[in-house]
PDB file of C-alpha atoms in Angstrom:
ATOM      1  CA  GLY A 171       0.119  -0.068  -0.252  1.00 75.00           C
ATOM      2  CA  ILE A 172       1.115   3.382  -0.128  1.00 76.00           C
ATOM      3  CA  GLN A 173       3.618   5.098   1.920  1.00 87.00           C
ATOM      4  CA  VAL A 174       3.584   8.943   3.519  1.00 93.00           C
ATOM      5  CA  GLU A 175       6.628   9.568   5.350  1.00 95.00           C
ATOM      6  CA  GLN A 176       7.203  12.326   7.275  1.00 97.00           C
ATOM      7  CA  SER A 177      10.497  14.108   8.199  1.00 97.00           C
ATOM      8  CA  PRO A 178      11.986  14.929  10.956  1.00 97.00           C
ATOM      9  CA  PRO A 179       9.901  12.872  13.290  1.00 96.00           C
ATOM     10  CA  ASP A 180      10.700  14.864  16.127  1.00 97.00           C
ATOM     11  CA  LEU A 181      11.460  18.947  15.967  1.00 97.00           C
ATOM     12  CA  ILE A 182      12.662  21.034  18.835  1.00 97.00           C
ATOM     13  CA  LEU A 183      13.473  24.664  18.438  1.00 96.00           C
ATOM     14  CA  GLN A 184      14.088  28.332  19.798  1.00 97.00           C
ATOM     15  CA  GLU A 185      11.329  30.571  19.207  1.00 97.00           C
ATOM     16  CA  GLY A 186      12.095  32.492  16.153  1.00 97.00           C
ATOM     17  CA  ALA A 187      13.367  30.044  14.014  1.00 97.00           C
ATOM     18  CA  ASN A 188      12.586  29.102  10.585  1.00 97.00           C
ATOM     19  CA  SER A 189      11.668  24.638   9.963  1.00 97.00           C
ATOM     20  CA  THR A 190      10.816  23.466   6.852  1.00 98.00           C
ATOM     21  CA  LEU A 191       8.920  19.509   7.411  1.00 98.00           C
ATOM     22  CA  ARG A 192       8.719  17.306   4.705  1.00 98.00           C
ATOM     23  CA  CYS A 193       6.061  14.542   3.674  1.00 97.00           C
ATOM     24  CA  ASN A 194       7.146  11.912   0.851  1.00 97.00           C
ATOM     25  CA  PHE A 195       4.663   9.784  -0.817  1.00 94.00           C
ATOM     26  CA  SER A 196       4.871   6.181  -2.361  1.00 91.00           C
ATOM     27  CA  ASP A 197       2.036   6.883  -5.458  1.00 89.00           C
ATOM     28  CA  SER A 198      -0.215   9.891  -6.962  1.00 88.00           C
ATOM     29  CA  VAL A 199      -2.256  11.697  -5.344  1.00 87.00           C
ATOM     30  CA  ASN A 200      -5.014  14.429  -6.013  1.00 85.00           C
ATOM     31  CA  ASN A 201      -5.484  15.298  -3.041  1.00 90.00           C
ATOM     32  CA  LEU A 202      -3.247  16.622   0.034  1.00 93.00           C
ATOM     33  CA  GLN A 203      -3.807  18.117   3.593  1.00 95.00           C
ATOM     34  CA  TRP A 204      -1.712  19.330   6.362  1.00 97.00           C
ATOM     35  CA  PHE A 205      -2.285  19.206   9.750  1.00 97.00           C
ATOM     36  CA  HIS A 206      -1.674  21.071  12.393  1.00 98.00           C
ATOM     37  CA  GLN A 207      -2.609  18.781  16.334  1.00 96.00           C
ATOM     38  CA  ASN A 208      -2.394  21.058  18.925  1.00 93.00           C
ATOM     39  CA  PRO A 209      -1.326  19.736  22.566  1.00 89.00           C
ATOM     40  CA  TRP A 210      -5.068  19.391  23.471  1.00 90.00           C
ATOM     41  CA  GLY A 211      -5.378  16.948  20.231  1.00 91.00           C
ATOM     42  CA  GLN A 212      -7.821  18.850  17.972  1.00 93.00           C
ATOM     43  CA  LEU A 213      -6.769  18.640  14.542  1.00 95.00           C
ATOM     44  CA  ILE A 214      -6.365  22.222  12.658  1.00 95.00           C
ATOM     45  CA  ASN A 215      -6.304  21.964   8.947  1.00 94.00           C
ATOM     46  CA  LEU A 216      -3.533  24.393   7.785  1.00 97.00           C
ATOM     47  CA  PHE A 217      -3.322  23.726   3.784  1.00 96.00           C
ATOM     48  CA  TYR A 218      -5.440  21.893   0.887  1.00 94.00           C
ATOM     49  CA  ILE A 219      -2.394  22.094  -1.555  1.00 94.00           C
ATOM     50  CA  PRO A 220      -2.598  19.183  -4.127  1.00 91.00           C
ATOM     51  CA  SER A 221      -0.429  21.070  -5.805  1.00 93.00           C
ATOM     52  CA  GLY A 222       1.805  24.618  -5.688  1.00 95.00           C
ATOM     53  CA  THR A 223       2.445  26.832  -3.011  1.00 97.00           C
ATOM     54  CA  LYS A 224       0.247  28.786  -0.499  1.00 96.00           C
ATOM     55  CA  GLN A 225       0.481  30.905   2.305  1.00 97.00           C
ATOM     56  CA  ASN A 226      -0.893  31.841   5.102  1.00 96.00           C
ATOM     57  CA  GLY A 227       0.641  34.108   7.501  1.00 97.00           C
ATOM     58  CA  ARG A 228       4.097  32.448   8.991  1.00 97.00           C
ATOM     59  CA  LEU A 229       3.214  29.465   7.165  1.00 98.00           C
ATOM     60  CA  SER A 230       3.706  28.522   3.766  1.00 98.00           C
ATOM     61  CA  ALA A 231       3.232  24.761   1.989  1.00 98.00           C
ATOM     62  CA  THR A 232       4.595  23.153  -1.322  1.00 98.00           C
ATOM     63  CA  THR A 233       3.598  19.954  -2.992  1.00 97.00           C
ATOM     64  CA  VAL A 234       5.102  18.826  -6.145  1.00 96.00           C
ATOM     65  CA  ALA A 235       2.918  16.094  -7.081  1.00 92.00           C
ATOM     66  CA  THR A 236       5.139  15.026 -10.260  1.00 93.00           C
ATOM     67  CA  GLU A 237       8.220  14.318  -7.302  1.00 95.00           C
ATOM     68  CA  ARG A 238       5.775  12.739  -4.654  1.00 95.00           C
ATOM     69  CA  TYR A 239       6.420  15.105  -1.679  1.00 97.00           C
ATOM     70  CA  SER A 240       5.358  18.770   0.202  1.00 98.00           C
ATOM     71  CA  LEU A 241       7.018  20.886   2.153  1.00 98.00           C
ATOM     72  CA  LEU A 242       5.719  22.734   5.205  1.00 98.00           C
ATOM     73  CA  TYR A 243       7.572  25.750   5.614  1.00 98.00           C
ATOM     74  CA  ILE A 244       7.068  27.076   9.377  1.00 97.00           C
ATOM     75  CA  SER A 245       8.782  30.857   9.359  1.00 97.00           C
ATOM     76  CA  SER A 246       9.516  32.715  13.014  1.00 97.00           C
ATOM     77  CA  SER A 247       8.621  30.157  15.365  1.00 97.00           C
ATOM     78  CA  GLN A 248       6.137  30.920  17.952  1.00 97.00           C
ATOM     79  CA  THR A 249       5.837  28.329  20.773  1.00 96.00           C
ATOM     80  CA  THR A 250       1.860  28.060  19.922  1.00 95.00           C
ATOM     81  CA  ASP A 251       3.390  26.074  16.736  1.00 97.00           C
ATOM     82  CA  SER A 252       4.298  23.486  18.649  1.00 96.00           C
ATOM     83  CA  GLY A 253       2.525  20.469  18.363  1.00 96.00           C
ATOM     84  CA  VAL A 254       1.927  17.226  15.905  1.00 97.00           C
ATOM     85  CA  TYR A 255       2.168  17.864  12.014  1.00 98.00           C
ATOM     86  CA  PHE A 256       0.299  15.076  10.083  1.00 97.00           C
ATOM     87  CA  CYS A 257       0.578  15.478   5.949  1.00 97.00           C
ATOM     88  CA  ALA A 258      -2.673  13.358   4.654  1.00 95.00           C
ATOM     89  CA  VAL A 259      -3.242  12.245   1.247  1.00 93.00           C
ATOM     90  CA  VAL A 260      -5.507  10.926  -1.331  1.00 88.00           C
ATOM     91  CA  LEU A 261      -4.774   8.374  -3.530  1.00 82.00           C
ATOM     92  CA  THR A 262      -5.532   9.258  -7.462  1.00 78.00           C
ATOM     93  CA  SER A 263      -6.633   5.726  -8.024  1.00 74.00           C
ATOM     94  CA  GLY A 264      -9.031   3.970  -5.502  1.00 68.00           C
ATOM     95  CA  THR A 265     -11.314   5.334  -3.341  1.00 75.00           C
ATOM     96  CA  TYR A 266     -11.221   8.849  -1.551  1.00 82.00           C
ATOM     97  CA  LYS A 267     -10.102   7.450   1.793  1.00 87.00           C
ATOM     98  CA  TYR A 268      -7.271  10.354   3.642  1.00 91.00           C
ATOM     99  CA  ILE A 269      -4.581   8.126   4.665  1.00 92.00           C
ATOM    100  CA  PHE A 270      -2.396   9.802   7.153  1.00 95.00           C
ATOM    101  CA  GLY A 271       1.368  10.348   7.310  1.00 95.00           C
ATOM    102  CA  THR A 272       3.783   9.256  10.605  1.00 92.00           C
ATOM    103  CA  GLY A 273       3.453  12.871  11.881  1.00 96.00           C
ATOM    104  CA  THR A 274       6.502  15.608  12.936  1.00 97.00           C
ATOM    105  CA  ARG A 275       6.480  16.632  16.985  1.00 97.00           C
ATOM    106  CA  LEU A 276       7.492  19.709  16.766  1.00 97.00           C
ATOM    107  CA  LYS A 277       8.464  21.638  20.010  1.00 97.00           C
ATOM    108  CA  VAL A 278       9.085  25.010  19.953  1.00 97.00           C
ATOM    109  CA  LEU A 279      10.942  26.351  23.305  1.00 97.00           C
ATOM    110  CA  ALA A 280      10.599  30.561  24.502  1.00 95.00           C
TER     111      ALA A 280
ATOM    112  CA  GLY B 111     -23.829  22.937  12.777  1.00 56.00           C
ATOM    113  CA  ALA B 112     -21.109  25.232  12.234  1.00 80.00           C
ATOM    114  CA  GLY B 113     -18.787  21.954  13.018  1.00 93.00           C
ATOM    115  CA  VAL B 114     -18.409  18.761  13.547  1.00 96.00           C
ATOM    116  CA  SER B 115     -19.702  17.810  16.595  1.00 97.00           C
ATOM    117  CA  GLN B 116     -18.950  14.147  18.853  1.00 98.00           C
ATOM    118  CA  SER B 117     -20.078  12.738  21.167  1.00 97.00           C
ATOM    119  CA  PRO B 118     -19.333  11.451  23.992  1.00 97.00           C
ATOM    120  CA  SER B 119     -16.155  13.441  24.401  1.00 97.00           C
ATOM    121  CA  ASN B 120     -15.071  10.824  26.829  1.00 97.00           C
ATOM    122  CA  LYS B 121     -16.096   7.204  27.470  1.00 97.00           C
ATOM    123  CA  VAL B 122     -14.933   5.104  30.540  1.00 98.00           C
ATOM    124  CA  THR B 123     -16.155   1.185  29.537  1.00 97.00           C
ATOM    125  CA  GLU B 124     -15.653  -1.997  31.048  1.00 97.00           C
ATOM    126  CA  LYS B 125     -13.877  -5.013  28.896  1.00 97.00           C
ATOM    127  CA  GLY B 126     -16.743  -6.662  27.365  1.00 97.00           C
ATOM    128  CA  LYS B 127     -19.062  -3.989  26.877  1.00 98.00           C
ATOM    129  CA  ASP B 128     -20.644  -2.268  23.679  1.00 98.00           C
ATOM    130  CA  VAL B 129     -20.225   1.262  22.979  1.00 98.00           C
ATOM    131  CA  GLU B 130     -21.737   3.801  20.518  1.00 98.00           C
ATOM    132  CA  LEU B 131     -19.617   6.798  19.114  1.00 98.00           C
ATOM    133  CA  ARG B 132     -21.700   9.618  17.846  1.00 98.00           C
ATOM    134  CA  CYS B 133     -20.577  12.059  15.072  1.00 97.00           C
ATOM    135  CA  ASP B 134     -23.090  15.196  13.650  1.00 96.00           C
ATOM    136  CA  PRO B 135     -20.891  16.342  10.778  1.00 95.00           C
ATOM    137  CA  ILE B 136     -21.090  20.133   9.384  1.00 94.00           C
ATOM    138  CA  SER B 137     -24.466  20.586   7.607  1.00 91.00           C
ATOM    139  CA  GLY B 138     -24.476  20.012   3.968  1.00 89.00           C
ATOM    140  CA  HIS B 139     -20.795  18.019   3.927  1.00 91.00           C
ATOM    141  CA  THR B 140     -21.977  14.386   2.238  1.00 90.00           C
ATOM    142  CA  ALA B 141     -18.536  12.636   3.166  1.00 91.00           C
ATOM    143  CA  LEU B 142     -18.035  11.313   6.892  1.00 95.00           C
ATOM    144  CA  TYR B 143     -14.810   9.422   7.779  1.00 95.00           C
ATOM    145  CA  TRP B 144     -13.843   7.789  10.906  1.00 98.00           C
ATOM    146  CA  TYR B 145     -10.661   7.520  12.323  1.00 97.00           C
ATOM    147  CA  ARG B 146      -8.640   6.065  15.335  1.00 97.00           C
ATOM    148  CA  GLN B 147      -5.906   7.644  17.187  1.00 97.00           C
ATOM    149  CA  SER B 148      -3.625   5.526  20.199  1.00 94.00           C
ATOM    150  CA  LEU B 149      -1.987   7.254  22.351  1.00 89.00           C
ATOM    151  CA  GLY B 150       1.033   8.861  20.868  1.00 85.00           C
ATOM    152  CA  GLN B 151       0.486   7.692  17.188  1.00 89.00           C
ATOM    153  CA  GLY B 152      -0.498   8.274  14.110  1.00 91.00           C
ATOM    154  CA  LEU B 153      -4.437   8.779  12.774  1.00 95.00           C
ATOM    155  CA  GLU B 154      -5.453   5.290  11.497  1.00 95.00           C
ATOM    156  CA  PHE B 155      -9.047   5.078   8.931  1.00 94.00           C
ATOM    157  CA  LEU B 156     -11.618   3.374   9.613  1.00 97.00           C
ATOM    158  CA  ILE B 157     -14.554   4.172   7.217  1.00 96.00           C
ATOM    159  CA  TYR B 158     -16.229   6.447   5.503  1.00 92.00           C
ATOM    160  CA  PHE B 159     -19.135   7.454   3.736  1.00 92.00           C
ATOM    161  CA  GLN B 160     -20.498   9.242   0.778  1.00 88.00           C
ATOM    162  CA  GLY B 161     -23.753  10.517  -0.047  1.00 85.00           C
ATOM    163  CA  ASN B 162     -25.768   7.496  -0.790  1.00 84.00           C
ATOM    164  CA  SER B 163     -22.747   5.049  -2.278  1.00 86.00           C
ATOM    165  CA  ALA B 164     -21.727   2.367  -0.612  1.00 88.00           C
ATOM    166  CA  PRO B 165     -19.149   2.909   2.415  1.00 91.00           C
ATOM    167  CA  ASP B 166     -15.982   1.773   2.444  1.00 91.00           C
ATOM    168  CA  LYS B 167     -15.022  -0.369   5.505  1.00 93.00           C
ATOM    169  CA  SER B 168     -11.767  -1.388   4.263  1.00 92.00           C
ATOM    170  CA  GLY B 169     -10.585  -0.259   7.321  1.00 94.00           C
ATOM    171  CA  LEU B 170     -12.283  -1.730  10.518  1.00 97.00           C
ATOM    172  CA  PRO B 171      -9.993  -3.882  12.260  1.00 95.00           C
ATOM    173  CA  SER B 172     -12.406  -6.305  13.128  1.00 95.00           C
ATOM    174  CA  ASP B 173     -16.211  -7.906  13.012  1.00 96.00           C
ATOM    175  CA  ARG B 174     -16.718  -5.957  16.140  1.00 98.00           C
ATOM    176  CA  PHE B 175     -16.628  -2.776  14.469  1.00 98.00           C
ATOM    177  CA  SER B 176     -19.615  -0.688  12.679  1.00 97.00           C
ATOM    178  CA  ALA B 177     -20.872   2.151  11.741  1.00 97.00           C
ATOM    179  CA  GLU B 178     -23.580   3.465  10.238  1.00 95.00           C
ATOM    180  CA  ARG B 179     -24.845   6.817   8.864  1.00 94.00           C
ATOM    181  CA  THR B 180     -28.719   7.559   8.983  1.00 84.00           C
ATOM    182  CA  GLY B 181     -30.140  10.084   6.417  1.00 81.00           C
ATOM    183  CA  GLY B 182     -26.880  10.948   4.827  1.00 77.00           C
ATOM    184  CA  SER B 183     -26.262  12.804   7.851  1.00 90.00           C
ATOM    185  CA  VAL B 184     -25.438  11.659  11.707  1.00 95.00           C
ATOM    186  CA  SER B 185     -22.768   8.481  11.800  1.00 97.00           C
ATOM    187  CA  THR B 186     -22.903   6.179  14.626  1.00 97.00           C
ATOM    188  CA  LEU B 187     -19.430   3.950  15.140  1.00 98.00           C
ATOM    189  CA  THR B 188     -20.464   0.775  17.496  1.00 98.00           C
ATOM    190  CA  ILE B 189     -17.503  -1.557  18.720  1.00 98.00           C
ATOM    191  CA  GLN B 190     -18.998  -4.174  20.020  1.00 98.00           C
ATOM    192  CA  ARG B 191     -17.339  -6.680  23.080  1.00 98.00           C
ATOM    193  CA  THR B 192     -14.787  -4.043  23.681  1.00 98.00           C
ATOM    194  CA  GLN B 193     -11.263  -4.999  24.450  1.00 97.00           C
ATOM    195  CA  GLN B 194      -8.214  -2.669  26.020  1.00 97.00           C
ATOM    196  CA  GLU B 195      -6.474  -2.380  23.033  1.00 96.00           C
ATOM    197  CA  ASP B 196      -9.641  -0.549  21.679  1.00 97.00           C
ATOM    198  CA  SER B 197      -8.653   2.497  23.924  1.00 97.00           C
ATOM    199  CA  ALA B 198      -8.149   5.260  21.683  1.00 97.00           C
ATOM    200  CA  VAL B 199      -9.230   8.638  20.383  1.00 97.00           C
ATOM    201  CA  TYR B 200     -12.088   7.877  17.882  1.00 98.00           C
ATOM    202  CA  LEU B 201     -12.421  11.067  15.453  1.00 98.00           C
ATOM    203  CA  CYS B 202     -14.423  11.941  13.337  1.00 97.00           C
ATOM    204  CA  ALA B 203     -13.737  14.474  10.271  1.00 96.00           C
ATOM    205  CA  SER B 204     -16.362  15.334   6.689  1.00 94.00           C
ATOM    206  CA  SER B 205     -16.319  17.288   4.119  1.00 91.00           C
ATOM    207  CA  LEU B 206     -18.255  18.456   1.452  1.00 88.00           C
ATOM    208  CA  VAL B 207     -17.675  15.901  -1.280  1.00 77.00           C
ATOM    209  CA  ALA B 208     -15.382  13.146  -1.488  1.00 67.00           C
ATOM    210  CA  GLY B 209     -13.606  12.607  -4.558  1.00 65.00           C
ATOM    211  CA  THR B 210     -13.962  16.126  -6.053  1.00 67.00           C
ATOM    212  CA  ALA B 211     -10.823  18.222  -6.219  1.00 65.00           C
ATOM    213  CA  GLY B 212     -11.104  21.417  -3.778  1.00 68.00           C
ATOM    214  CA  ALA B 213     -13.915  19.883  -2.388  1.00 68.00           C
ATOM    215  CA  ASN B 214     -12.448  17.152   0.001  1.00 81.00           C
ATOM    216  CA  VAL B 215     -11.489  19.698   2.186  1.00 88.00           C
ATOM    217  CA  LEU B 216     -11.602  17.658   5.979  1.00 92.00           C
ATOM    218  CA  THR B 217     -12.950  19.067   8.686  1.00 94.00           C
ATOM    219  CA  PHE B 218     -12.436  17.148  12.275  1.00 96.00           C
ATOM    220  CA  GLY B 219     -14.246  17.324  15.497  1.00 97.00           C
ATOM    221  CA  ALA B 220     -12.821  17.324  18.936  1.00 96.00           C
ATOM    222  CA  GLY B 221     -12.717  13.187  19.183  1.00 97.00           C
ATOM    223  CA  SER B 222     -14.607  10.511  21.850  1.00 98.00           C
ATOM    224  CA  ARG B 223     -11.662   9.127  24.225  1.00 97.00           C
ATOM    225  CA  LEU B 224     -12.967   5.756  24.911  1.00 98.00           C
ATOM    226  CA  THR B 225     -10.865   4.198  28.079  1.00 97.00           C
ATOM    227  CA  VAL B 226     -11.718  -0.056  28.523  1.00 97.00           C
ATOM    228  CA  LEU B 227     -11.019  -0.897  31.750  1.00 96.00           C
TER     229      LEU B 227
END
């Protein structure tokens, strides 16, 4: 089955630092979302980005579908950015279920 | 409603009992998904419904798990004869239309935390 790998698995940053999170997938996809799971467990949609680049404040994302990866950029990190970041994809072939990646656990220190 | 609503938020049960978890999706959303998240782990797909089509049940871990969606809206996930390994957070999500580019954006509920003693 499809593999959705995220790197790094864990990341510790000082407040104000920048970071790049990566999502690699092993098959063709036509839907891709990035989520932030906050320390209380709530999953928040960050980007719906099957291709191209989007920006929202300090966050931006780029998906290169032909090369099967997506990147999430966090600039000027804040302690409220702490949590787990997941990417999720839907295969081009097959049913429309989202398959979640392994996640990146981020901790931002004050 | 304005968001995806799940109930109960917490459920503690004894091994062997049956439990029902409820999900009320965003009004107008035709696709509804159930996921399971064990402590410190990722999200495991269980089942999804799209309109009146047959649900994709490929992620249900055993025949003790079942789900239904009545009237294309509210969904109930039922776990029979619960086991300790069923302890997890059960998350529900909905989207406007599964499989349609731009319309398949998932919105999650807050989850139901199940503890089986």
